[in-house]
Tab-separated table of C-alpha atoms and ligand atoms in Angstrom:
chain	number	residue	atom	x	y	z
A	198	MET	CA	0.000	0.000	0.000
A	199	THR	CA	1.371	3.440	-0.899
A	200	VAL	CA	1.134	6.240	1.641
A	201	SER	CA	0.497	9.623	-0.007
A	202	VAL	CA	3.352	11.898	1.000
A	203	PRO	CA	2.426	15.369	2.212
A	204	PRO	CA	5.117	17.953	1.682
A	205	ARG	CA	5.463	19.994	4.903
A	206	PRO	CA	7.389	18.534	7.857
A	207	ARG	CA	4.534	19.046	10.284
A	208	GLU	CA	2.118	17.217	7.975
A	209	VAL	CA	4.637	14.460	7.357
A	210	MET	CA	4.956	14.018	11.108
A	211	THR	CA	1.173	13.796	11.484
A	212	ALA	CA	1.105	11.174	8.713
A	213	LEU	CA	3.927	9.293	10.431
A	214	VAL	CA	1.936	8.735	13.596
A	215	SER	CA	-1.186	7.632	11.659
A	216	PRO	CA	-1.848	3.867	11.331
A	217	GLU	CA	-0.784	3.950	7.618
A	218	GLY	CA	2.380	5.860	8.479
A	219	ARG	CA	3.284	3.400	11.213
A	220	ARG	CA	2.749	0.547	8.744
A	221	ASP	CA	5.105	1.919	6.107
A	222	PRO	CA	7.034	4.919	7.405
A	223	TYR	CA	9.929	4.905	4.904
A	224	PRO	CA	8.383	7.174	2.220
A	225	LEU	CA	7.615	9.609	5.043
A	226	TYR	CA	11.187	9.478	6.346
A	227	ASP	CA	12.326	10.318	2.787
A	228	ALA	CA	9.820	13.176	2.650
A	229	LEU	CA	11.211	14.607	5.889
A	230	ARG	CA	14.796	14.184	4.698
A	231	ALA	CA	13.958	16.230	1.590
A	232	HIS	CA	13.956	19.187	4.033
A	233	GLY	CA	17.480	18.418	5.354
A	234	GLY	CA	19.193	16.144	7.861
A	235	LEU	CA	17.800	17.996	10.906
A	236	VAL	CA	14.305	19.301	10.253
A	237	PRO	CA	12.343	21.845	12.323
A	238	VAL	CA	8.839	20.334	12.609
A	239	LYS	CA	7.137	22.917	14.833
A	240	PRO	CA	8.312	25.232	17.615
A	241	GLY	CA	10.025	23.046	20.213
A	242	LEU	CA	10.320	19.953	17.972
A	243	MET	CA	12.989	18.945	15.441
A	244	ALA	CA	13.542	15.621	13.680
A	245	ALA	CA	16.998	14.192	12.907
A	246	VAL	CA	16.655	12.120	9.740
A	247	GLY	CA	20.160	12.235	8.195
A	248	TYR	CA	22.748	9.632	9.207
A	249	ALA	CA	25.313	12.254	10.281
A	250	GLU	CA	22.712	14.322	12.146
A	251	CYS	CA	21.305	11.298	14.045
A	252	SER	CA	24.793	10.137	14.954
A	253	ARG	CA	25.849	13.605	16.090
A	254	ALA	CA	22.640	14.184	18.079
A	255	LEU	CA	23.196	10.945	20.010
A	256	ARG	CA	26.823	11.819	20.781
A	257	GLU	CA	26.144	15.437	21.816
A	258	PRO	CA	26.340	15.641	25.643
A	259	ARG	CA	24.166	18.787	25.764
A	260	LEU	CA	21.283	16.821	24.234
A	261	LEU	CA	19.822	14.950	27.192
A	262	VAL	CA	17.509	11.974	27.535
A	263	GLN	CA	14.129	12.748	29.098
A	264	ASP	CA	14.784	12.128	32.770
A	265	ALA	CA	12.578	12.686	35.807
A	266	ALA	CA	13.376	16.423	35.874
A	267	SER	CA	12.351	16.972	32.231
A	268	HIS	CA	9.205	14.835	32.720
A	269	ASP	CA	8.365	17.075	35.722
A	270	ALA	CA	8.641	20.153	33.517
A	271	LEU	CA	6.642	18.718	30.603
A	272	TYR	CA	4.086	16.236	31.968
A	273	PRO	CA	2.880	17.211	35.462
A	274	ASN	CA	1.055	13.898	36.069
A	275	TRP	CA	3.693	11.481	34.918
A	276	ARG	CA	4.561	10.279	38.429
A	277	SER	CA	1.119	8.712	38.746
A	278	HIS	CA	2.281	6.118	36.170
A	279	SER	CA	4.449	3.395	37.691
A	280	SER	CA	5.613	2.338	34.203
A	281	LEU	CA	7.151	5.782	33.598
A	282	ARG	CA	8.545	5.949	37.148
A	283	GLY	CA	10.102	2.497	36.733
A	284	PHE	CA	11.922	3.332	33.500
A	285	THR	CA	13.114	6.739	34.752
A	286	ASN	CA	15.048	4.799	37.410
A	287	SER	CA	17.008	3.023	34.643
A	288	VAL	CA	20.029	3.980	32.547
A	289	LEU	CA	17.812	4.657	29.536
A	290	TYR	CA	16.151	7.711	31.103
A	291	THR	CA	18.883	9.207	33.270
A	292	ASN	CA	21.646	11.723	32.535
A	293	PRO	CA	25.061	12.222	34.168
A	294	PRO	CA	26.051	11.849	36.900
A	295	ASP	CA	23.414	9.150	37.670
A	296	HIS	CA	23.658	7.658	34.190
A	297	SER	CA	27.471	7.406	34.252
A	298	ARG	CA	27.402	5.716	37.670
A	299	MET	CA	24.715	3.173	36.738
A	300	ARG	CA	26.237	2.534	33.318
A	301	ARG	CA	29.624	1.730	34.941
A	302	LEU	CA	27.961	-0.709	37.347
A	303	MET	CA	25.992	-2.386	34.562
A	304	SER	CA	28.945	-2.612	32.165
A	305	ALA	CA	31.024	-4.264	34.905
A	306	ALA	CA	28.379	-7.006	35.212
A	307	PHE	CA	27.319	-7.254	31.527
A	308	THR	CA	30.787	-8.175	30.289
A	309	PRO	CA	31.883	-9.356	26.805
A	310	ARG	CA	33.046	-12.550	28.537
A	311	ARG	CA	29.586	-13.211	29.970
A	312	VAL	CA	28.065	-12.636	26.509
A	313	ALA	CA	30.613	-14.760	24.609
A	314	GLY	CA	30.191	-17.520	27.211
A	315	LEU	CA	26.530	-17.808	26.183
A	316	GLU	CA	27.303	-19.020	22.644
A	317	PRO	CA	27.007	-22.789	23.316
A	318	ALA	CA	23.757	-22.229	25.243
A	319	ILE	CA	22.328	-20.085	22.409
A	320	VAL	CA	23.121	-22.859	19.896
A	321	ARG	CA	21.454	-25.444	22.173
A	322	MET	CA	18.368	-23.292	22.748
A	323	THR	CA	18.118	-22.540	18.997
A	324	ASP	CA	18.257	-26.214	18.074
A	325	ARG	CA	15.683	-27.114	20.717
A	326	LEU	CA	13.289	-24.479	19.364
A	327	LEU	CA	13.884	-25.645	15.780
A	328	ASP	CA	12.991	-29.199	16.895
A	329	ARG	CA	9.814	-27.786	18.371
A	330	MET	CA	8.981	-25.929	15.126
A	331	ALA	CA	9.604	-29.163	13.194
A	332	ARG	CA	7.156	-30.998	15.480
A	333	LEU	CA	4.503	-28.266	15.311
A	334	GLY	CA	4.751	-27.840	11.541
A	335	GLY	CA	5.711	-31.366	10.507
A	336	ASP	CA	2.272	-32.087	9.027
A	337	GLY	CA	2.340	-28.917	6.922
A	338	ALA	CA	0.459	-26.862	9.532
A	339	PRO	CA	1.425	-23.163	9.700
A	340	VAL	CA	3.621	-22.208	12.646
A	341	ASP	CA	3.822	-18.631	13.955
A	342	PHE	CA	7.546	-17.886	13.783
A	343	MET	CA	7.179	-14.920	16.172
A	344	ALA	CA	5.505	-16.901	18.970
A	345	GLU	CA	7.365	-20.179	18.497
A	346	PHE	CA	10.889	-18.944	17.815
A	347	ALA	CA	11.556	-15.203	17.563
A	348	TYR	CA	10.119	-14.523	21.004
A	349	ARG	CA	11.225	-17.727	22.703
A	350	LEU	CA	14.929	-17.582	21.879
A	351	PRO	CA	15.729	-14.077	23.207
A	352	VAL	CA	13.566	-14.565	26.311
A	353	ALA	CA	15.366	-17.838	27.053
A	354	VAL	CA	18.762	-16.188	26.514
A	355	ILE	CA	18.120	-13.079	28.618
A	356	GLY	CA	16.330	-15.254	31.189
A	357	ALA	CA	19.372	-17.543	31.461
A	358	MET	CA	21.728	-14.571	31.630
A	359	LEU	CA	19.712	-12.814	34.339
A	360	GLY	CA	19.165	-16.056	36.241
A	361	VAL	CA	15.368	-16.150	35.955
A	362	PRO	CA	13.885	-19.612	36.592
A	363	ASP	CA	12.551	-21.242	33.352
A	364	ASP	CA	8.935	-21.502	34.489
A	365	ASP	CA	8.724	-17.785	35.289
A	366	ARG	CA	9.453	-16.783	31.690
A	367	ILE	CA	6.026	-17.787	30.432
A	368	TRP	CA	4.177	-14.640	31.488
A	369	PHE	CA	6.984	-12.266	30.452
A	370	ARG	CA	5.797	-11.850	26.861
A	371	THR	CA	2.474	-10.293	27.811
A	372	ALA	CA	3.986	-8.245	30.638
A	373	VAL	CA	6.739	-6.884	28.375
A	374	GLU	CA	4.279	-6.267	25.521
A	375	HIS	CA	2.321	-4.031	27.923
A	376	VAL	CA	5.172	-2.355	29.776
A	377	THR	CA	7.025	-1.303	26.586
A	378	VAL	CA	4.099	0.951	25.600
A	379	ALA	CA	5.679	3.307	28.157
A	380	LEU	CA	8.769	3.484	25.924
A	381	GLU	CA	6.682	4.706	22.981
A	382	GLY	CA	6.578	8.250	24.408
A	383	VAL	CA	4.450	10.026	26.965
A	384	SER	CA	1.977	11.078	24.237
A	385	ARG	CA	0.302	7.706	24.805
A	386	ALA	CA	-0.065	8.327	28.552
A	387	SER	CA	-3.792	7.619	28.292
A	388	ASP	CA	-2.928	4.045	27.226
A	389	LEU	CA	-0.675	3.449	30.195
A	390	ALA	CA	-2.984	1.572	32.592
A	391	PRO	CA	-1.898	-1.911	31.327
A	392	ALA	CA	1.745	-0.728	31.245
A	393	ASP	CA	1.472	0.408	34.871
A	394	ARG	CA	-0.007	-2.937	35.960
A	395	ALA	CA	2.748	-4.808	34.076
A	396	MET	CA	5.457	-2.623	35.650
A	397	ASP	CA	4.002	-3.296	39.132
A	398	GLU	CA	4.062	-7.053	38.472
A	399	LEU	CA	7.572	-7.057	37.022
A	400	ALA	CA	8.922	-4.794	39.778
A	401	ALA	CA	7.421	-7.040	42.500
A	402	TYR	CA	8.871	-10.092	40.742
A	403	PHE	CA	12.390	-8.641	40.487
A	404	THR	CA	12.299	-7.224	44.026
A	405	ALA	CA	11.636	-10.742	45.331
A	406	LEU	CA	14.305	-12.276	43.085
A	407	VAL	CA	16.871	-9.648	44.135
A	408	GLY	CA	16.106	-10.540	47.764
A	409	ARG	CA	16.724	-14.241	47.052
A	410	ARG	CA	19.993	-13.554	45.189
A	411	ARG	CA	21.167	-11.239	47.956
A	412	ARG	CA	20.719	-14.070	50.466
A	413	ARG	CA	22.172	-16.725	48.135
A	414	PRO	CA	24.178	-15.368	45.148
A	415	ALA	CA	24.359	-17.438	41.948
A	416	ASP	CA	26.498	-17.165	38.809
A	417	ASP	CA	24.108	-14.858	36.988
A	418	LEU	CA	23.625	-11.225	36.029
A	419	ILE	CA	21.156	-10.417	38.827
A	420	SER	CA	23.657	-11.615	41.442
A	421	ALA	CA	26.439	-9.647	39.711
A	422	LEU	CA	24.308	-6.485	39.794
A	423	VAL	CA	23.293	-7.101	43.408
A	424	GLN	CA	26.939	-7.507	44.376
A	425	ALA	CA	27.951	-4.351	42.499
A	426	HIS	CA	25.217	-2.658	44.513
A	427	ASP	CA	26.347	-4.047	47.838
A	428	ASN	CA	30.137	-4.151	47.719
A	429	ASP	CA	31.350	-1.213	45.610
A	430	GLY	CA	31.702	2.358	46.692
A	431	GLU	CA	29.346	3.097	43.777
A	432	ARG	CA	25.761	2.095	44.370
A	433	PHE	CA	22.409	1.400	42.803
A	434	THR	CA	19.420	2.444	44.857
A	435	GLU	CA	16.907	-0.380	45.269
A	436	ASP	CA	14.554	1.344	42.769
A	437	GLU	CA	17.382	1.712	40.249
A	438	LEU	CA	18.308	-1.951	40.562
A	439	VAL	CA	14.732	-3.037	39.887
A	440	GLY	CA	14.195	-0.418	37.125
A	441	ASN	CA	17.320	-1.601	35.324
A	442	LEU	CA	16.318	-5.263	35.626
A	443	VAL	CA	12.923	-4.530	34.054
A	444	LEU	CA	14.737	-2.561	31.327
A	445	LEU	CA	17.184	-5.418	30.679
A	446	LEU	CA	14.320	-7.873	30.389
A	447	ALA	CA	12.235	-5.621	28.115
A	448	ALA	CA	15.143	-4.374	25.985
A	449	GLY	CA	16.666	-7.838	26.080
A	450	PHE	CA	13.962	-9.578	24.137
A	451	ASP	CA	11.374	-7.205	22.727
A	452	THR	CA	13.974	-5.835	20.299
A	453	THR	CA	15.882	-9.031	19.483
A	454	THR	CA	12.574	-10.798	18.798
A	455	HIS	CA	11.906	-8.286	16.032
A	456	LEU	CA	15.449	-8.509	14.662
A	457	LEU	CA	14.819	-12.233	14.127
A	458	GLY	CA	11.400	-11.546	12.602
A	459	GLN	CA	12.820	-8.921	10.233
A	460	GLY	CA	15.750	-11.197	9.361
A	461	LEU	CA	13.360	-13.941	8.298
A	462	GLN	CA	11.012	-11.611	6.426
A	463	LEU	CA	14.003	-10.299	4.475
A	464	ALA	CA	15.057	-13.887	3.758
A	465	PHE	CA	11.629	-14.495	2.202
A	466	ALA	CA	11.908	-11.288	0.166
A	467	HIS	CA	15.488	-12.158	-0.936
A	468	PRO	CA	15.706	-15.926	-1.444
A	469	GLU	CA	19.078	-15.573	-3.223
A	470	TRP	CA	20.680	-14.351	0.034
A	471	ALA	CA	18.663	-16.759	2.176
A	472	ALA	CA	19.998	-19.704	0.173
A	473	ARG	CA	23.609	-18.637	0.802
A	474	LEU	CA	23.259	-17.925	4.521
A	475	PRO	CA	23.535	-21.508	5.862
A	476	HIS	CA	26.581	-22.331	3.710
A	477	ASP	CA	28.666	-19.156	3.954
A	478	PRO	CA	29.943	-18.621	7.518
A	479	HIS	CA	31.220	-15.151	6.610
A	480	LEU	CA	27.822	-13.944	5.434
A	481	ALA	CA	25.957	-14.026	8.774
A	482	ALA	CA	27.584	-10.871	10.191
A	483	GLY	CA	26.866	-8.812	7.034
A	484	TYR	CA	23.335	-10.228	6.753
A	485	VAL	CA	22.539	-9.218	10.339
A	486	GLU	CA	24.082	-5.726	9.990
A	487	GLU	CA	22.116	-5.099	6.789
A	488	THR	CA	18.919	-6.358	8.453
A	489	LEU	CA	19.592	-3.975	11.338
A	490	ARG	CA	20.138	-1.123	8.857
A	491	ILE	CA	17.176	-1.641	6.553
A	492	ALA	CA	14.632	-2.944	9.091
A	493	PRO	CA	15.820	-1.785	12.522
A	494	PRO	CA	13.822	-3.099	15.492
A	495	VAL	CA	13.953	0.353	17.149
A	496	HIS	CA	12.944	3.170	14.792
A	497	ALA	CA	13.334	6.184	17.041
A	498	THR	CA	14.565	7.732	20.238
A	499	SER	CA	14.626	11.334	21.416
A	500	ARG	CA	16.663	13.942	23.233
A	501	ILE	CA	16.022	17.372	24.758
A	502	ALA	CA	18.440	20.294	24.356
A	503	GLY	CA	19.582	21.261	27.868
A	504	THR	CA	21.127	24.448	26.404
A	505	GLU	CA	21.278	25.875	22.881
A	506	VAL	CA	23.335	23.602	20.627
A	507	ASP	CA	24.808	23.978	17.155
A	508	LEU	CA	24.286	20.630	15.494
A	509	LEU	CA	26.243	20.384	12.237
A	510	GLY	CA	25.392	23.986	11.409
A	511	THR	CA	21.746	23.984	12.538
A	512	ARG	CA	20.744	25.841	15.703
A	513	VAL	CA	18.807	23.777	18.223
A	514	PRO	CA	17.259	26.189	20.774
A	515	ALA	CA	17.365	25.263	24.470
A	516	GLY	CA	14.387	23.119	25.461
A	517	THR	CA	13.819	21.733	21.935
A	518	LYS	CA	12.909	18.063	21.685
A	519	VAL	CA	14.929	16.282	18.984
A	520	LEU	CA	13.278	13.174	17.620
A	521	VAL	CA	16.145	10.957	16.417
A	522	LEU	CA	14.722	8.791	13.632
A	523	LEU	CA	17.314	6.007	13.512
A	524	ALA	CA	15.442	4.145	10.780
A	525	ALA	CA	15.511	7.275	8.596
A	526	GLY	CA	19.236	7.844	9.192
A	527	ASN	CA	19.864	4.237	8.193
A	528	ARG	CA	18.452	4.977	4.736
A	529	ASP	CA	20.182	8.321	4.158
A	530	PRO	CA	21.417	8.302	0.528
A	531	ARG	CA	24.311	10.607	1.512
A	532	ARG	CA	25.667	7.745	3.631
A	533	PHE	CA	24.383	4.604	1.844
A	534	PRO	CA	24.258	4.329	-1.976
A	535	GLU	CA	20.892	2.862	-3.032
A	536	PRO	CA	19.716	3.026	0.577
A	537	HIS	CA	16.465	1.110	0.020
A	538	ARG	CA	18.261	-1.911	-1.456
A	539	PHE	CA	18.949	-4.890	0.840
A	540	ASP	CA	22.586	-5.816	0.284
A	541	PRO	CA	24.291	-7.940	2.954
A	542	ALA	CA	27.616	-7.454	1.116
A	543	ARG	CA	27.475	-3.684	1.702
A	544	PRO	CA	30.799	-2.522	3.194
A	545	ASP	CA	31.180	-0.394	6.352
A	546	VAL	CA	27.516	-0.460	7.369
A	547	GLN	CA	27.594	0.738	11.019
A	548	PRO	CA	23.818	1.174	11.292
A	549	LEU	CA	22.375	3.570	13.864
A	550	SER	CA	20.113	0.797	15.100
A	551	PHE	CA	21.764	0.396	18.520
A	552	GLY	CA	22.071	4.156	19.028
A	553	ALA	CA	25.436	5.868	19.636
A	554	GLY	CA	27.287	7.782	22.333
A	555	ALA	CA	26.682	7.480	26.072
A	556	HIS	CA	23.454	5.452	25.747
A	557	PHE	CA	24.753	3.063	23.064
A	558	CYS	CA	22.900	-0.227	23.497
A	559	LEU	CA	24.434	-2.301	26.263
A	560	GLY	CA	23.051	-5.494	24.703
A	561	ALA	CA	24.254	-4.960	21.110
A	562	PRO	CA	26.880	-7.760	21.226
A	563	LEU	CA	24.291	-10.165	22.659
A	564	ALA	CA	21.603	-9.297	20.078
A	565	ARG	CA	24.123	-9.626	17.231
A	566	LEU	CA	25.368	-12.969	18.558
A	567	GLU	CA	21.843	-14.383	18.816
A	568	ALA	CA	20.865	-13.325	15.296
A	569	ARG	CA	24.168	-14.423	13.711
A	570	LEU	CA	23.817	-17.876	15.253
A	571	ALA	CA	20.060	-18.348	14.880
A	572	LEU	CA	19.253	-17.186	11.334
A	573	PRO	CA	21.714	-19.488	9.482
A	574	ARG	CA	20.686	-22.457	11.684
A	575	LEU	CA	17.002	-21.785	11.000
A	576	LEU	CA	17.496	-21.664	7.224
A	577	ALA	CA	19.824	-24.695	7.263
A	578	ARG	CA	17.324	-26.740	9.234
A	579	PHE	CA	14.332	-25.825	7.035
A	580	PRO	CA	15.498	-25.237	3.446
A	581	GLY	CA	11.826	-25.252	2.448
A	582	LEU	CA	10.776	-22.654	5.038
A	583	ALA	CA	8.068	-20.503	3.432
A	584	PRO	CA	5.615	-17.775	4.392
A	585	ALA	CA	2.112	-19.065	5.126
A	586	GLY	CA	-0.470	-16.356	4.738
A	587	THR	CA	-0.245	-12.726	5.654
A	588	PRO	CA	1.944	-11.641	8.561
A	589	THR	CA	0.490	-9.098	10.961
A	590	LEU	CA	2.521	-6.027	11.748
A	591	ARG	CA	2.677	-4.459	15.185
A	592	ASP	CA	0.961	-1.091	15.453
A	593	ARG	CA	3.915	0.674	17.054
A	594	LEU	CA	5.992	3.684	16.032
A	595	VAL	CA	9.163	2.998	18.025
A	596	VAL	CA	9.440	-0.821	17.887
A	597	PRO	CA	7.222	-1.875	14.939
A	598	GLY	CA	8.100	-5.457	13.917
A	599	HIS	CA	5.588	-8.286	13.579
A	600	ASP	CA	2.830	-9.587	15.813
A	601	GLU	CA	2.579	-12.804	13.792
A	602	LEU	CA	4.694	-14.262	11.009
A	603	PRO	CA	3.139	-17.583	9.981
A	604	VAL	CA	5.413	-20.040	8.149
A	605	THR	CA	5.410	-23.613	6.920
A	606	VAL	CA	8.574	-25.577	7.514
A	607	GLY	CA	8.541	-27.953	4.566
A	608	ARG	CA	7.952	-26.322	1.198
A	609	PRO	CA	10.656	-24.545	-0.874
A	610	PRO	CA	10.060	-20.759	-1.047
A	611	ALA	CA	9.373	-18.935	-4.301
A	612	ALA	CA	10.336	-15.274	-4.675
A	613	GLY	CA	7.712	-13.040	-3.051
A	614	ASP	CA	5.593	-16.064	-2.108
A	615	GLY	CA	2.871	-15.158	0.349
A	616	LEU	CA	4.219	-11.701	1.086
A	617	GLY	CA	0.964	-10.214	-0.172
A	618	ASP	CA	0.503	-6.596	0.817
A	619	GLN	CA	3.359	-6.815	3.321
A	620	ARG	CA	5.674	-6.137	0.368
A	621	ASN	CA	5.910	-2.458	1.242
A	622	SER	CA	9.073	-0.385	1.364
A	623	ARG	CA	10.140	-2.022	4.631
A	624	TYR	CA	11.387	-5.004	2.595
A	625	ARG	CA	12.631	-3.672	-0.721
B	473	HEM	C1	18.352	-5.995	18.091
B	473	HEM	C2	18.239	-5.795	19.376
B	473	HEM	C3	18.364	-4.457	20.027
B	473	HEM	C4	18.201	-3.206	19.523
B	473	HEM	C5	17.833	-2.810	18.099
B	473	HEM	C6	18.453	-2.253	20.591
B	473	HEM	C7	18.411	-0.885	20.449
B	473	HEM	C8	18.792	0.009	21.423
B	473	HEM	C9	18.900	1.439	21.230
B	473	HEM	C10	18.577	2.194	19.939
B	473	HEM	C11	19.322	1.985	22.389
B	473	HEM	C12	19.661	3.453	22.670
B	473	HEM	C13	18.474	4.267	23.063
B	473	HEM	C14	18.814	5.738	23.192
B	473	HEM	O1	19.941	6.167	22.914
B	473	HEM	O2	17.918	6.507	23.566
B	473	HEM	C15	19.447	0.890	23.336
B	473	HEM	C16	19.806	1.043	24.645
B	473	HEM	C17	19.862	0.004	25.524
B	473	HEM	N1	19.744	-1.340	25.247
B	473	HEM	FE1	19.336	-2.164	23.473
B	473	HEM	N2	18.746	-2.964	21.722
B	473	HEM	C18	18.720	-4.302	21.426
B	473	HEM	C19	18.985	-5.346	22.268
B	473	HEM	C20	19.301	-5.214	23.586
B	473	HEM	C21	19.587	-6.307	24.484
B	473	HEM	C22	19.651	-7.770	24.074
B	473	HEM	C23	19.792	-5.749	25.699
B	473	HEM	C24	20.117	-6.394	27.027
B	473	HEM	C25	20.164	-7.629	27.276
B	473	HEM	C26	19.682	-4.318	25.565
B	473	HEM	C27	19.835	-3.418	26.584
B	473	HEM	C28	19.884	-2.048	26.408
B	473	HEM	C29	20.111	-1.116	27.509
B	473	HEM	C30	20.329	-1.471	28.972
B	473	HEM	C31	20.102	0.169	26.948
B	473	HEM	C32	20.268	1.507	27.678
B	473	HEM	C33	21.706	1.938	27.658
B	473	HEM	C34	21.898	3.307	28.277
B	473	HEM	O3	20.953	4.102	28.319
B	473	HEM	O4	23.026	3.577	28.736
B	473	HEM	N3	19.376	-4.033	24.268
B	473	HEM	N4	19.154	-0.295	22.712
């Protein structure tokens, strides 16, 4: 379906938040970029849509994330929402010095060694889930890839890393689905009742688990964070510890789930690359980077100018909100020739998909590892994997992805098979 593209930035922005715009935002990102890399939308709001402008905005220390103080100034009632309160206790919504302190504590626990050590477990979990898909779809029945694989793998991995008992992971999908609405921006505050309930449940769950790990530490991330809290001169408050655990859980699988979904959808749209993926061990890294570039799980983040800033020659007045459209920057033709073309052999990709600067995604190495291991194994195991019917897209602006992606495991795919009206500019 083609979205008609209105010319003025303000109108483009209105179209972007409409259901059609959320479904296929790329023509609208292009329409915004026609006005420059950093576009004034209305007084107090600018949109970064160029690669260089997004990258610079994220690295500029005078552009701040929306912390409790800026929420206080902008949204007087925000404290009545436990979902917003919970996330403002985490690294994602704090600025220095609190952010630097928490980020140091988290980086000390979330080490490259801990991530690399997960590789054999990720392979085991992947193969177990592929066995399950084979059982569910062995008679030709459609299997929902999102529910049966793309969600289950990251939740099992982050669950194992955190040290969450297996049986407790079952209710996480619904809780995280609800709580992440709070990350879509305060404009949806009226929709926050389910997010608040989910935050209350998750916070109570992690508070109890932290108590157990404090009494009896284990070899897991929760214990490592609890110990960093207890033994170092630097400290988490109890609320920060719980807020960051909810963030790790939510960020740990909501996003990676959609990276796997997008990776498979692109495989269906580009069977020539899909066929090579299981046999070319060097291709996986490029395939995943290009998936991250062209179909990033997280489309946007934002910053607020603490003081006036000159951003690559454009003045950003103090107090201006800068919407950083990562997905738009990833398709900037000044940075990527033929930006709408999926090309896993593209050199020097460095997508904006994990952010940049002080808040660069803590879990990027883990998400990359999961996708690089899982996608080739999936396609090797089911050479006849094919779309079955129409996938349903999530109605979200920040983390769009799929709700359902039905597949059959036994029939060889034909180009474009079953993509139907999902063949929009997300998958060119
Ligand atoms: C494909 C998967 C993922 C994507 C696309 C993604 C994307 C992002 C982005 C764009 C940011 C920066 C937000 C900003 O600057 O405002 C971020 C931050 C963060 N991510 Fe991820 N993420 C992914 C996976 C993960 C995983 C697996 C984890 C943890 C297990 C994780 C934990 C975090 C944390 C803790 C932050 C906040 C860092 C800070 O504020 O200092 N993410 N992520």
